[in-house]
CSV table of N, CA and C in Angstrom, one decimal:
chain,number,residue,atom,x,y,z
A,1,MET,N,18.8,15.8,0.5
A,1,MET,CA,17.5,15.0,-0.8
A,1,MET,C,16.5,15.6,-0.7
A,2,THR,N,15.6,15.5,-1.9
A,2,THR,CA,15.1,16.4,-2.6
A,2,THR,C,13.4,15.8,-2.0
A,3,LYS,N,12.9,16.3,-1.2
A,3,LYS,CA,11.7,15.8,-1.2
A,3,LYS,C,10.8,15.7,-2.2
A,4,PRO,N,9.6,14.7,-2.5
A,4,PRO,CA,8.6,14.7,-3.2
A,4,PRO,C,8.1,16.3,-3.3
A,5,MET,N,7.4,16.2,-4.9
A,5,MET,CA,6.4,17.5,-4.9
A,5,MET,C,4.6,17.1,-4.5
A,6,VAL,N,4.1,18.4,-4.0
A,6,VAL,CA,2.9,18.6,-4.0
A,6,VAL,C,2.5,19.5,-5.1
A,7,ARG,N,1.4,18.7,-5.4
A,7,ARG,CA,0.9,19.6,-6.4
A,7,ARG,C,-1.1,20.0,-6.1
A,8,ILE,N,-1.1,21.4,-5.5
A,8,ILE,CA,-2.3,21.9,-5.4
A,8,ILE,C,-2.9,22.6,-7.0
A,9,HIS,N,-4.3,22.0,-7.0
A,9,HIS,CA,-4.9,22.6,-7.9
A,9,HIS,C,-6.2,23.8,-7.1
A,10,ASN,N,-6.2,24.5,-6.9
A,10,ASN,CA,-7.4,25.3,-7.4
A,10,ASN,C,-8.7,25.3,-8.2
A,11,ALA,N,-9.5,24.8,-7.9
A,11,ALA,CA,-10.9,24.6,-9.3
A,11,ALA,C,-11.6,25.8,-9.5
A,12,GLU,N,-11.7,26.6,-8.2
A,12,GLU,CA,-12.4,27.4,-8.7
A,12,GLU,C,-11.7,28.3,-9.5
A,13,THR,N,-10.4,28.8,-9.5
A,13,THR,CA,-9.8,29.7,-10.0
A,13,THR,C,-8.5,29.3,-11.3
A,14,ASN,N,-8.7,27.6,-10.9
A,14,ASN,CA,-7.6,27.1,-11.9
A,14,ASN,C,-6.3,27.3,-11.8
A,15,GLU,N,-6.3,27.8,-10.7
A,15,GLU,CA,-4.5,28.1,-10.3
A,15,GLU,C,-3.9,26.5,-9.6
A,16,ILE,N,-2.4,26.0,-10.4
A,16,ILE,CA,-2.1,25.2,-9.9
A,16,ILE,C,-0.7,25.5,-9.0
A,17,ILE,N,-0.5,24.9,-8.4
A,17,ILE,CA,1.0,25.1,-7.4
A,17,ILE,C,1.7,24.1,-7.2
A,18,ASP,N,3.3,24.0,-7.1
A,18,ASP,CA,3.8,22.7,-7.7
A,18,ASP,C,4.8,23.2,-6.8
A,19,ARG,N,4.9,22.5,-5.5
A,19,ARG,CA,6.1,22.4,-4.0
A,19,ARG,C,6.5,21.6,-4.0
A,20,GLU,N,7.6,21.5,-3.1
A,20,GLU,CA,8.0,20.4,-2.1
A,20,GLU,C,7.3,20.3,-0.8
A,21,MET,N,7.0,18.7,-0.6
A,21,MET,CA,6.6,18.9,1.0
A,21,MET,C,7.3,19.3,1.7
A,22,ASN,N,6.2,19.9,2.9
A,22,ASN,CA,7.2,20.5,3.9
A,22,ASN,C,7.7,19.3,5.2
A,23,ASP,N,8.2,19.4,5.7
A,23,ASP,CA,8.5,18.3,6.7
A,23,ASP,C,7.5,17.7,7.4
A,24,ALA,N,6.3,17.9,7.7
A,24,ALA,CA,5.5,17.1,8.1
A,24,ALA,C,4.5,16.4,7.2
A,25,GLU,N,4.6,17.1,6.1
A,25,GLU,CA,3.8,16.3,5.2
A,25,GLU,C,5.0,15.3,4.9
A,26,PHE,N,6.7,15.6,4.6
A,26,PHE,CA,6.9,14.4,4.8
A,26,PHE,C,7.3,13.6,5.7
A,27,ALA,N,7.1,13.5,6.8
A,27,ALA,CA,7.3,12.5,7.9
A,27,ALA,C,5.8,12.0,7.7
A,28,GLN,N,4.9,12.2,7.2
A,28,GLN,CA,3.7,11.6,7.3
A,28,GLN,C,3.8,10.4,5.7
A,29,HIS,N,4.4,11.2,4.6
A,29,HIS,CA,4.9,10.8,3.5
A,29,HIS,C,5.8,9.1,3.8
A,30,GLU,N,6.5,9.3,4.6
A,30,GLU,CA,8.1,8.4,4.8
A,30,GLU,C,6.7,7.4,5.5
A,31,ALA,N,6.2,7.9,6.7
A,31,ALA,CA,5.2,6.8,7.8
A,31,ALA,C,4.5,6.1,7.0
A,32,ASP,N,3.4,6.8,6.0
A,32,ASP,CA,2.7,6.2,4.9
A,32,ASP,C,3.4,4.8,4.0
A,33,GLN,N,4.5,5.4,3.7
A,33,GLN,CA,5.7,4.3,2.6
A,33,GLN,C,5.9,2.9,3.5
A,34,ALA,N,5.9,3.3,4.6
A,34,ALA,CA,6.7,2.4,6.3
A,34,ALA,C,5.7,1.3,6.4
A,35,ALA,N,4.0,1.7,6.3
A,35,ALA,CA,3.0,1.2,6.5
A,35,ALA,C,2.9,0.3,5.7
A,36,ASN,N,2.7,0.7,4.3
A,36,ASN,CA,2.5,0.0,2.9
A,36,ASN,C,3.3,-1.1,2.9
A,37,ALA,N,4.8,-1.0,3.0
A,37,ALA,CA,6.0,-1.9,3.2
A,37,ALA,C,5.3,-3.2,4.4
A,38,ALA,N,5.2,-2.8,5.2
A,38,ALA,CA,5.1,-3.5,6.3
A,38,ALA,C,3.6,-4.3,5.9
A,39,SER,N,2.7,-3.8,5.4
A,39,SER,CA,1.1,-4.4,5.1
A,39,SER,C,1.5,-5.7,3.7
A,40,LYS,N,2.7,-5.2,3.0
A,40,LYS,CA,2.7,-6.0,1.9
A,40,LYS,C,3.6,-7.0,2.3
A,41,ALA,N,4.5,-7.1,3.1
A,41,ALA,CA,5.6,-7.6,3.9
A,41,ALA,C,4.6,-8.7,4.8
A,42,GLU,N,3.8,-8.5,5.4
A,42,GLU,CA,2.8,-9.2,5.8
A,42,GLU,C,1.9,-10.3,5.2
A,43,ALA,N,1.3,-9.6,4.3
A,43,ALA,CA,0.4,-10.2,3.3
A,43,ALA,C,0.8,-11.2,2.3
A,44,GLU,N,2.4,-11.0,2.2
A,44,GLU,CA,3.1,-11.9,1.1
A,44,GLU,C,4.1,-13.5,2.2
A,45,ALA,N,3.9,-12.9,3.3
A,45,ALA,CA,4.2,-14.0,4.6
A,45,ALA,C,3.0,-14.7,4.8
A,46,LYS,N,1.8,-14.3,4.6
A,46,LYS,CA,0.5,-15.2,5.1
A,46,LYS,C,0.7,-16.0,3.7
A,47,ALA,N,0.8,-15.5,2.6
A,47,ALA,CA,0.5,-15.7,1.4
A,47,ALA,C,1.2,-17.3,1.5
A,48,THR,N,2.8,-16.8,2.1
A,48,THR,CA,4.0,-17.8,1.7
A,48,THR,C,3.2,-18.9,2.6
A,49,ALA,N,2.9,-18.6,4.0
A,49,ALA,CA,2.4,-19.2,5.3
A,49,ALA,C,1.1,-20.3,4.8
A,50,LYS,N,0.0,-19.9,4.1
A,50,LYS,CA,-0.7,-20.3,3.7
A,50,LYS,C,-0.5,-21.5,2.4
A,51,ALA,N,0.6,-21.4,1.3
A,51,ALA,CA,1.0,-22.1,0.3
A,51,ALA,C,1.9,-23.5,0.9
A,52,ALA,N,2.5,-23.2,1.9
A,52,ALA,CA,3.4,-24.1,2.8
A,52,ALA,C,2.7,-24.8,3.4
A,53,LEU,N,1.1,-24.4,4.0
A,53,LEU,CA,0.4,-25.6,4.4
A,53,LEU,C,-0.3,-26.5,3.5
A,54,LEU,N,-1.2,-25.4,2.0
A,54,LEU,CA,-1.3,-26.8,1.8
A,54,LEU,C,-1.1,-27.7,0.7
A,55,THR,N,0.3,-27.2,0.8
A,55,THR,CA,1.7,-27.9,0.3
A,55,THR,C,1.6,-29.5,1.2
A,56,ARG,N,1.9,-28.8,2.7
A,56,ARG,CA,2.2,-30.2,3.4
A,56,ARG,C,0.7,-31.0,3.9
A,57,LEU,N,-0.5,-30.4,3.4
A,57,LEU,CA,-1.9,-31.2,3.5
A,57,LEU,C,-1.8,-32.1,2.0
A,58,GLY,N,-1.5,-31.7,1.2
A,58,GLY,CA,-1.3,-32.0,-0.1
A,58,GLY,C,-2.6,-32.0,-0.9
A,59,ILE,N,-3.2,-30.7,-0.5
A,59,ILE,CA,-4.6,-30.4,-1.2
A,59,ILE,C,-4.4,-28.9,-2.1
A,60,THR,N,-4.8,-28.6,-3.0
A,60,THR,CA,-5.3,-27.3,-3.8
A,60,THR,C,-6.0,-26.2,-2.8
A,61,ALA,N,-5.7,-24.8,-2.9
A,61,ALA,CA,-6.5,-24.3,-2.7
A,61,ALA,C,-8.2,-24.1,-2.8
A,62,GLU,N,-8.1,-24.4,-3.9
A,62,GLU,CA,-9.9,-25.3,-4.1
A,62,GLU,C,-10.6,-26.0,-3.4
A,63,GLU,N,-10.0,-27.3,-2.8
A,63,GLU,CA,-10.1,-28.5,-2.5
A,63,GLU,C,-10.2,-27.3,-0.8
A,64,ALA,N,-9.2,-27.2,-0.5
A,64,ALA,CA,-9.4,-26.3,1.2
A,64,ALA,C,-10.5,-25.4,1.0
A,65,GLN,N,-10.9,-24.7,-0.1
A,65,GLN,CA,-12.5,-23.8,0.2
A,65,GLN,C,-13.7,-24.9,0.5
A,66,LEU,N,-13.0,-26.1,-0.1
A,66,LEU,CA,-14.7,-27.2,-0.1
A,66,LEU,C,-14.6,-27.9,1.1
A,67,LEU,N,-13.4,-27.9,1.4
A,67,LEU,CA,-13.5,-28.4,3.2
A,67,LEU,C,-13.9,-27.1,4.1
A,68,LEU,N,-13.7,-25.9,3.8
A,68,LEU,CA,-14.0,-25.5,4.6
A,68,LEU,C,-15.5,-24.5,4.5
A,69,GLY,N,-15.8,-25.4,3.5
A,69,GLY,CA,-17.6,-25.1,3.2
A,69,GLY,C,-17.9,-23.6,2.5
A,70,GLY,N,-16.8,-23.1,1.5
A,70,GLY,CA,-16.8,-22.1,0.7
A,70,GLY,C,-17.3,-23.1,-0.4
A,71,ASN,N,-18.4,-21.8,-0.8
A,71,ASN,CA,-19.4,-21.8,-2.4
A,71,ASN,C,-18.3,-21.9,-3.4
């Protein structure tokens, strides 16, 4: 499997180096991807739960905001 590429740009010399991620960088990249996926799944689950609750209550999000004292 080919690892993602890393671009290093030295602003002083204007040298640009493109290389594959090393093992540590790739491990961090995979951990970041997993964390992002988990965060996205959690946000989607919360949105689904909120929509289900509003449906059960028979109110809109705007009406819920009014009930909760939002401006």
